[in-house]
Amino acid sequence: MAMFRTLNRNIPYLKQQSVALLGNTSTSVKLICGVVLLGYGLSYSEEAVRVLSVTPGYLSPSSFWLWTIFTFCFLELHFWEVLVDIVTVGLCGKLIEPLWGQREMITFFAIVNFGVAILSTTFYFILYMCTFNTDLLFRVHIYGLAGYVAGVSVTVKQIMPDLILLKTPLGKLSNRNIPLAVFFVSLILWIVGLLEGTYPTMFLSGVLVSWVYLRFYQRHPNGSRGDMADYFTFASFFPNVIQPPVAVISNTVHGMLVKIGLCRKVVRRFDMANPTGVTISVPASEQHDMERRRQIALKALSERLSKSQDKQLLIPKPIKPNPSPLHIAIPVSNTNVQTSTTPVNITNPVTVPTTVVTSSPST
């Protein structure tokens, strides 16, 4: 009863925050959040969990429960996971959908969840072949949006790669560290018994599927595919110390995938007619993403310039003299006083007209 009283007291606050998060979002974002809430209500039925979630043994050719590939992502068994899903989908509607558009966001949602279902099921089949434990086929239920949460973290890394989120004694936590950090945290929580083993499996699958799609296959309005930027390599997800060996392994795997036709080879064009240097052209990213990165760089540059100008204003500047000609009229005479004006230019900060009269001594 105490839990319900606490929930009733917090309902107005939760409603206010939900309206602020989901306000001005598209219909697809609100629909996904609504279906996730409905799936949480169905999770109290064991039969609904069995029918809606992906069970590796039932996805095999003998049963072919193919509809579970499309329904598992809307089912959650814990309310805190529902909150995480709603916040993630809401942030996706605020940050990603304005850049990509509603159609591309739905495409990304479908591809990531479909890939997570296939990869996670394959992983448990491999575990079964190693251990011959049938519980891995019929007692494991794959459900939820953990893979999509991982995909959104990869997308945020692509859009804002150098955003510092937190400064810790061990170093700075930026966007590029989020996917790997969340995976290891979920792995630790599974080891201590606070998470199901499917959560880190789905999260890692979501990282791999989303990165492969964004790196090689996402179609942009300018006709290009993927994002071949150096900051979006697979090794960039890891700390700088271990990036070189990871890069060797990832490049080897990429070469194998290129040979079998699953990935395309990176095309670089060299302009040898340019005498001043070599121009390298790689497939471009989506125009809105490039404009967003350019705006971030311009903002950082303007802040640095404003700080440097403020420092210069604090230093007193020496007063420089303003050179101006000084006209002196020097009369020259033999016996009588005669006026003869000869202009002489003298550098002086003030212009003062001066007339000097001289007379020769008497003989």
Tab-separated table of C-alpha atoms in Angstrom:
chain	number	residue	atom	x	y	z
A	1	MET	CA	0.000	0.000	0.000
A	2	ALA	CA	2.857	2.380	0.771
A	3	MET	CA	4.205	1.854	-2.755
A	4	PHE	CA	0.858	2.807	-4.295
A	5	ARG	CA	0.581	5.910	-2.116
A	6	THR	CA	4.077	6.995	-3.181
A	7	LEU	CA	3.187	6.344	-6.817
A	8	ASN	CA	-0.019	8.371	-6.526
A	9	ARG	CA	1.905	11.307	-5.072
A	10	ASN	CA	4.426	11.212	-7.920
A	11	ILE	CA	1.919	10.759	-10.751
A	12	PRO	CA	1.503	14.545	-11.396
A	13	TYR	CA	5.276	15.004	-11.548
A	14	LEU	CA	5.747	12.011	-13.857
A	15	LYS	CA	2.933	13.277	-16.071
A	16	GLN	CA	4.514	16.729	-16.279
A	17	GLN	CA	7.915	15.312	-17.214
A	18	SER	CA	6.393	12.954	-19.788
A	19	VAL	CA	4.520	15.802	-21.463
A	20	ALA	CA	7.721	17.885	-21.569
A	21	LEU	CA	9.675	14.980	-23.078
A	22	LEU	CA	7.141	13.830	-25.644
A	23	GLY	CA	5.747	17.246	-26.498
A	24	ASN	CA	6.154	18.342	-30.126
A	25	THR	CA	7.266	14.850	-31.164
A	26	SER	CA	5.945	12.895	-34.123
A	27	THR	CA	3.091	10.437	-34.029
A	28	SER	CA	5.476	7.499	-34.501
A	29	VAL	CA	7.394	8.374	-31.315
A	30	LYS	CA	4.199	8.609	-29.278
A	31	LEU	CA	2.918	5.372	-30.828
A	32	ILE	CA	6.091	3.471	-29.883
A	33	CYS	CA	5.877	4.736	-26.294
A	34	GLY	CA	2.206	3.775	-26.089
A	35	VAL	CA	2.824	0.252	-27.398
A	36	VAL	CA	5.698	-0.199	-24.918
A	37	LEU	CA	3.336	0.717	-22.067
A	38	LEU	CA	0.784	-1.747	-23.425
A	39	GLY	CA	3.453	-4.452	-23.638
A	40	TYR	CA	4.368	-3.839	-20.000
A	41	GLY	CA	0.749	-4.452	-19.079
A	42	LEU	CA	0.784	-7.757	-20.975
A	43	SER	CA	3.994	-8.846	-19.259
A	44	TYR	CA	2.024	-9.987	-16.191
A	45	SER	CA	0.781	-12.933	-18.275
A	46	GLU	CA	3.321	-15.746	-18.639
A	47	GLU	CA	1.642	-16.942	-21.807
A	48	ALA	CA	1.890	-13.446	-23.345
A	49	VAL	CA	5.582	-13.316	-22.492
A	50	ARG	CA	6.136	-16.692	-24.134
A	51	VAL	CA	4.187	-15.739	-27.270
A	52	LEU	CA	5.495	-12.177	-27.726
A	53	SER	CA	9.182	-12.585	-26.801
A	54	VAL	CA	11.836	-14.244	-28.938
A	55	THR	CA	12.611	-17.754	-27.676
A	56	PRO	CA	15.606	-19.190	-29.564
A	57	GLY	CA	14.183	-22.723	-29.648
A	58	TYR	CA	10.847	-21.540	-31.063
A	59	LEU	CA	12.513	-19.434	-33.730
A	60	SER	CA	14.205	-22.471	-35.253
A	61	PRO	CA	12.823	-24.052	-38.437
A	62	SER	CA	10.780	-26.628	-36.499
A	63	SER	CA	8.506	-23.959	-34.946
A	64	PHE	CA	9.089	-20.751	-36.916
A	65	TRP	CA	7.561	-18.214	-34.524
A	66	LEU	CA	8.617	-15.440	-36.894
A	67	TRP	CA	6.152	-12.870	-35.530
A	68	THR	CA	8.189	-12.668	-32.329
A	69	ILE	CA	10.932	-10.869	-34.268
A	70	PHE	CA	8.527	-7.927	-34.626
A	71	THR	CA	6.832	-8.057	-31.196
A	72	PHE	CA	9.697	-8.741	-28.754
A	73	CYS	CA	10.903	-5.122	-28.700
A	74	PHE	CA	7.591	-3.817	-27.276
A	75	LEU	CA	7.590	-6.181	-24.293
A	76	GLU	CA	9.180	-5.194	-20.977
A	77	LEU	CA	9.006	-7.040	-17.648
A	78	HIS	CA	10.292	-4.248	-15.378
A	79	PHE	CA	8.916	-0.749	-14.996
A	80	TRP	CA	12.362	0.880	-14.830
A	81	GLU	CA	13.112	-0.599	-18.254
A	82	VAL	CA	9.889	0.970	-19.544
A	83	LEU	CA	11.061	4.364	-18.266
A	84	VAL	CA	14.460	3.914	-19.934
A	85	ASP	CA	12.762	2.978	-23.209
A	86	ILE	CA	10.403	5.980	-23.140
A	87	VAL	CA	13.219	8.417	-22.341
A	88	THR	CA	15.367	6.946	-25.123
A	89	VAL	CA	12.601	7.081	-27.720
A	90	GLY	CA	11.705	10.622	-26.627
A	91	LEU	CA	15.311	11.799	-26.953
A	92	CYS	CA	15.458	10.106	-30.339
A	93	GLY	CA	12.438	12.154	-31.403
A	94	LYS	CA	14.080	15.355	-30.151
A	95	LEU	CA	17.632	14.873	-31.452
A	96	ILE	CA	17.655	12.359	-34.302
A	97	GLU	CA	14.290	12.663	-36.013
A	98	PRO	CA	14.748	16.389	-36.942
A	99	LEU	CA	17.994	15.426	-38.740
A	100	TRP	CA	16.901	12.204	-40.390
A	101	GLY	CA	13.182	12.566	-40.812
A	102	GLN	CA	10.394	10.328	-39.579
A	103	ARG	CA	10.789	7.692	-42.280
A	104	GLU	CA	14.509	7.145	-41.690
A	105	MET	CA	14.005	6.991	-37.926
A	106	ILE	CA	11.381	4.247	-38.315
A	107	THR	CA	13.685	2.411	-40.738
A	108	PHE	CA	16.530	2.587	-38.213
A	109	PHE	CA	14.197	1.341	-35.459
A	110	ALA	CA	13.105	-1.663	-37.530
A	111	ILE	CA	16.586	-2.605	-38.773
A	112	VAL	CA	18.215	-2.416	-35.347
A	113	ASN	CA	15.537	-4.483	-33.585
A	114	PHE	CA	15.438	-7.057	-36.365
A	115	GLY	CA	19.238	-7.410	-36.288
A	116	VAL	CA	19.239	-7.657	-32.487
A	117	ALA	CA	16.739	-10.526	-32.605
A	118	ILE	CA	18.808	-12.434	-35.168
A	119	LEU	CA	22.207	-11.845	-33.519
A	120	SER	CA	20.980	-12.626	-30.004
A	121	THR	CA	19.301	-15.832	-31.162
A	122	THR	CA	22.461	-16.858	-33.011
A	123	PHE	CA	24.516	-16.217	-29.862
A	124	TYR	CA	22.322	-18.515	-27.765
A	125	PHE	CA	22.417	-21.196	-30.450
A	126	ILE	CA	26.225	-21.057	-30.327
A	127	LEU	CA	26.126	-21.345	-26.521
A	128	TYR	CA	23.822	-24.350	-26.842
A	129	MET	CA	26.207	-26.060	-29.274
A	130	CYS	CA	29.027	-25.513	-26.766
A	131	THR	CA	27.140	-26.612	-23.626
A	132	PHE	CA	24.151	-28.707	-24.899
A	133	ASN	CA	22.000	-26.976	-22.302
A	134	THR	CA	18.407	-26.937	-23.583
A	135	ASP	CA	17.465	-24.160	-21.162
A	136	LEU	CA	19.356	-21.776	-23.443
A	137	LEU	CA	16.858	-22.596	-26.203
A	138	PHE	CA	13.523	-22.746	-24.353
A	139	ARG	CA	13.983	-20.872	-21.047
A	140	VAL	CA	15.645	-17.769	-22.427
A	141	HIS	CA	13.294	-14.979	-23.547
A	142	ILE	CA	14.649	-12.068	-25.580
A	143	TYR	CA	12.546	-8.933	-25.148
A	144	GLY	CA	12.733	-5.157	-24.784
A	145	LEU	CA	14.444	-2.186	-26.423
A	146	ALA	CA	17.929	-2.706	-24.992
A	147	GLY	CA	19.325	-3.070	-28.511
A	148	TYR	CA	17.616	0.104	-29.684
A	149	VAL	CA	18.960	1.997	-26.658
A	150	ALA	CA	22.441	0.907	-27.783
A	151	GLY	CA	21.669	2.046	-31.327
A	152	VAL	CA	20.622	5.499	-30.134
A	153	SER	CA	23.870	5.846	-28.145
A	154	VAL	CA	25.846	5.000	-31.300
A	155	THR	CA	23.822	7.565	-33.277
A	156	VAL	CA	24.476	10.299	-30.711
A	157	LYS	CA	28.185	9.460	-30.925
A	158	GLN	CA	28.018	9.922	-34.694
A	159	ILE	CA	26.185	13.267	-34.525
A	160	MET	CA	28.105	14.800	-31.596
A	161	PRO	CA	31.353	12.833	-31.274
A	162	ASP	CA	33.295	15.271	-29.064
A	163	LEU	CA	30.626	16.189	-26.507
A	164	ILE	CA	31.991	15.924	-22.942
A	165	LEU	CA	29.312	14.535	-20.622
A	166	LEU	CA	31.167	14.108	-17.343
A	167	LYS	CA	34.585	14.796	-15.855
A	168	THR	CA	35.836	12.107	-13.476
A	169	PRO	CA	39.134	11.567	-11.633
A	170	LEU	CA	39.888	8.811	-14.160
A	171	GLY	CA	39.307	11.086	-17.148
A	172	LYS	CA	36.607	12.667	-19.254
A	173	LEU	CA	33.471	10.757	-20.233
A	174	SER	CA	32.364	11.706	-23.733
A	175	ASN	CA	29.826	10.418	-26.212
A	176	ARG	CA	32.256	7.970	-27.766
A	177	ASN	CA	32.648	6.165	-24.434
A	178	ILE	CA	28.938	5.702	-23.707
A	179	PRO	CA	28.200	2.511	-25.739
A	180	LEU	CA	31.149	0.541	-24.381
A	181	ALA	CA	30.719	1.895	-20.827
A	182	VAL	CA	27.020	0.955	-20.680
A	183	PHE	CA	27.799	-2.533	-22.010
A	184	PHE	CA	30.365	-3.212	-19.288
A	185	VAL	CA	28.065	-1.779	-16.601
A	186	SER	CA	25.239	-4.076	-17.764
A	187	LEU	CA	27.685	-6.989	-17.790
A	188	ILE	CA	28.686	-6.265	-14.192
A	189	LEU	CA	25.041	-5.972	-13.140
A	190	TRP	CA	24.350	-9.353	-14.764
A	191	ILE	CA	27.268	-10.940	-12.906
A	192	VAL	CA	25.937	-9.695	-9.536
A	193	GLY	CA	22.414	-10.838	-10.437
A	194	LEU	CA	20.680	-7.481	-10.978
A	195	LEU	CA	20.076	-7.967	-14.720
A	196	GLU	CA	19.059	-10.815	-16.978
A	197	GLY	CA	21.762	-12.161	-19.266
A	198	THR	CA	19.742	-11.120	-22.303
A	199	TYR	CA	20.273	-7.396	-21.583
A	200	PRO	CA	24.065	-7.201	-22.231
A	201	THR	CA	23.626	-9.621	-25.146
A	202	MET	CA	20.988	-7.405	-26.754
A	203	PHE	CA	22.935	-4.222	-26.001
A	204	LEU	CA	26.113	-5.477	-27.662
A	205	SER	CA	24.083	-6.728	-30.623
A	206	GLY	CA	22.462	-3.299	-30.933
A	207	VAL	CA	25.862	-1.581	-30.955
A	208	LEU	CA	27.129	-3.838	-33.736
A	209	VAL	CA	23.993	-3.660	-35.906
A	210	SER	CA	23.555	0.108	-35.606
A	211	TRP	CA	27.230	0.832	-36.291
A	212	VAL	CA	27.305	-1.407	-39.387
A	213	TYR	CA	24.141	0.225	-40.739
A	214	LEU	CA	25.280	3.801	-40.083
A	215	ARG	CA	28.828	3.128	-41.275
A	216	PHE	CA	28.093	1.333	-44.560
A	217	TYR	CA	24.425	1.233	-45.547
A	218	GLN	CA	22.488	4.333	-44.451
A	219	ARG	CA	21.346	6.225	-47.528
A	220	HIS	CA	21.633	10.029	-47.532
A	221	PRO	CA	19.685	12.569	-49.607
A	222	ASN	CA	22.799	13.467	-51.618
A	223	GLY	CA	23.004	9.898	-52.931
A	224	SER	CA	25.893	8.705	-50.742
A	225	ARG	CA	25.823	5.793	-48.324
A	226	GLY	CA	27.243	5.407	-44.843
A	227	ASP	CA	29.638	7.585	-42.883
A	228	MET	CA	33.354	7.004	-43.501
A	229	ALA	CA	34.569	9.662	-41.069
A	230	ASP	CA	37.721	8.797	-39.112
A	231	TYR	CA	36.039	9.528	-35.768
A	232	PHE	CA	33.353	6.902	-36.511
A	233	THR	CA	35.599	3.875	-36.968
A	234	PHE	CA	34.965	0.790	-34.862
A	235	ALA	CA	38.210	1.369	-32.955
A	236	SER	CA	37.002	4.850	-31.925
A	237	PHE	CA	34.575	3.221	-29.446
A	238	PHE	CA	37.523	2.022	-27.371
A	239	PRO	CA	40.048	3.948	-25.236
A	240	ASN	CA	43.023	5.421	-27.078
A	241	VAL	CA	45.449	2.913	-25.550
A	242	ILE	CA	43.863	-0.151	-27.152
A	243	GLN	CA	42.671	1.449	-30.383
A	244	PRO	CA	45.655	0.261	-32.538
A	245	PRO	CA	45.160	-3.508	-31.943
A	246	VAL	CA	41.378	-3.124	-32.234
A	247	ALA	CA	41.889	-1.284	-35.534
A	248	VAL	CA	44.008	-4.162	-36.884
A	249	ILE	CA	41.339	-6.720	-35.977
A	250	SER	CA	38.437	-4.622	-37.278
A	251	ASN	CA	40.234	-3.882	-40.559
A	252	THR	CA	40.912	-7.589	-41.054
A	253	VAL	CA	37.262	-8.454	-40.441
A	254	HIS	CA	36.173	-5.647	-42.770
A	255	GLY	CA	38.448	-6.974	-45.503
A	256	MET	CA	36.876	-10.409	-45.177
A	257	LEU	CA	33.359	-8.961	-45.324
A	258	VAL	CA	34.294	-6.954	-48.428
A	259	LYS	CA	35.474	-10.143	-50.151
A	260	ILE	CA	32.186	-11.932	-49.486
A	261	GLY	CA	30.156	-8.862	-50.477
A	262	LEU	CA	28.566	-7.921	-47.130
A	263	CYS	CA	30.426	-4.598	-46.889
A	264	ARG	CA	31.668	-2.219	-49.522
A	265	LYS	CA	35.231	-1.078	-49.946
A	266	VAL	CA	36.118	2.475	-48.982
A	267	VAL	CA	36.603	4.533	-52.151
A	268	ARG	CA	39.164	7.335	-52.078
A	269	ARG	CA	39.851	9.602	-55.057
A	270	PHE	CA	43.134	11.451	-55.412
A	271	ASP	CA	43.267	14.646	-57.448
A	272	MET	CA	46.788	14.441	-58.929
A	273	ALA	CA	46.183	17.543	-61.064
A	274	ASN	CA	46.296	19.722	-57.960
A	275	PRO	CA	49.883	21.032	-57.680
A	276	THR	CA	49.489	22.287	-54.119
A	277	GLY	CA	48.651	18.962	-52.585
A	278	VAL	CA	46.510	15.870	-52.768
A	279	THR	CA	42.753	16.106	-52.381
A	280	ILE	CA	41.105	13.065	-50.831
A	281	SER	CA	37.417	12.624	-51.430
A	282	VAL	CA	35.417	10.153	-49.360
A	283	PRO	CA	31.694	9.483	-49.368
A	284	ALA	CA	29.954	12.407	-47.657
A	285	SER	CA	27.710	12.207	-44.631
A	286	GLU	CA	24.184	13.453	-44.511
A	287	GLN	CA	23.983	17.193	-45.101
A	288	HIS	CA	22.137	18.013	-41.907
A	289	ASP	CA	24.645	16.085	-39.802
A	290	MET	CA	27.522	17.955	-41.432
A	291	GLU	CA	25.800	21.279	-40.857
A	292	ARG	CA	25.249	20.390	-37.204
A	293	ARG	CA	28.906	19.537	-36.744
A	294	ARG	CA	29.904	22.751	-38.489
A	295	GLN	CA	27.713	24.786	-36.163
A	296	ILE	CA	29.259	23.103	-33.124
A	297	ALA	CA	32.759	23.869	-34.404
A	298	LEU	CA	31.843	27.501	-35.151
A	299	LYS	CA	30.355	27.906	-31.693
A	300	ALA	CA	33.506	26.578	-30.036
A	301	LEU	CA	35.656	28.849	-32.210
A	302	SER	CA	33.574	31.936	-31.396
A	303	GLU	CA	33.819	31.178	-27.658
A	304	ARG	CA	37.610	30.951	-27.897
A	305	LEU	CA	37.801	34.195	-29.854
A	306	SER	CA	35.587	36.001	-27.356
A	307	LYS	CA	37.773	34.799	-24.475
A	308	SER	CA	40.928	35.992	-26.235
A	309	GLN	CA	39.347	39.408	-26.920
A	310	ASP	CA	38.374	39.752	-23.260
A	311	LYS	CA	41.981	39.064	-22.250
A	312	GLN	CA	43.236	41.700	-24.679
A	313	LEU	CA	40.858	44.311	-23.244
A	314	LEU	CA	42.371	43.787	-19.776
A	315	ILE	CA	45.876	44.726	-21.046
A	316	PRO	CA	46.388	48.537	-21.324
A	317	LYS	CA	47.471	49.533	-24.785
A	318	PRO	CA	50.228	52.154	-25.211
A	319	ILE	CA	49.185	55.448	-26.793
A	320	LYS	CA	50.761	55.809	-30.173
A	321	PRO	CA	51.610	59.355	-31.367
A	322	ASN	CA	49.664	60.647	-34.297
A	323	PRO	CA	52.181	62.093	-36.768
A	324	SER	CA	51.126	65.473	-38.166
A	325	PRO	CA	53.096	68.121	-40.001
A	326	LEU	CA	54.249	71.235	-38.099
A	327	HIS	CA	54.521	74.258	-40.293
A	328	ILE	CA	57.192	76.786	-39.218
A	329	ALA	CA	57.605	80.000	-41.088
A	330	ILE	CA	61.199	81.267	-40.947
A	331	PRO	CA	61.670	84.756	-42.340
A	332	VAL	CA	65.103	85.595	-43.714
A	333	SER	CA	66.290	89.161	-44.250
A	334	ASN	CA	69.519	91.026	-45.003
A	335	THR	CA	69.047	94.566	-43.745
A	336	ASN	CA	65.352	94.910	-43.224
A	337	VAL	CA	62.859	92.500	-41.789
A	338	GLN	CA	61.449	90.378	-44.547
A	339	THR	CA	59.092	87.491	-44.233
A	340	SER	CA	59.997	84.291	-46.005
A	341	THR	CA	58.007	81.186	-45.196
A	342	THR	CA	59.726	77.820	-45.502
A	343	PRO	CA	57.579	74.718	-44.633
A	344	VAL	CA	59.288	72.162	-42.439
A	345	ASN	CA	57.662	68.829	-41.556
A	346	ILE	CA	58.233	67.783	-37.941
A	347	THR	CA	56.581	64.818	-36.371
A	348	ASN	CA	54.552	65.991	-33.396
A	349	PRO	CA	51.311	64.738	-31.796
A	350	VAL	CA	49.816	68.271	-31.968
A	351	THR	CA	49.733	70.648	-34.925
A	352	VAL	CA	50.809	74.129	-33.781
A	353	PRO	CA	51.300	76.915	-36.348
A	354	THR	CA	54.395	78.891	-35.306
A	355	THR	CA	55.965	81.968	-36.909
A	356	VAL	CA	59.612	82.811	-36.129
A	357	VAL	CA	60.996	86.213	-37.126
A	358	THR	CA	64.770	86.836	-37.243
A	359	SER	CA	66.843	89.849	-38.237
A	360	SER	CA	70.430	90.115	-39.255
A	361	PRO	CA	72.879	92.086	-37.031
A	362	SER	CA	73.771	95.577	-38.105
A	363	THR	CA	77.102	96.181	-39.752
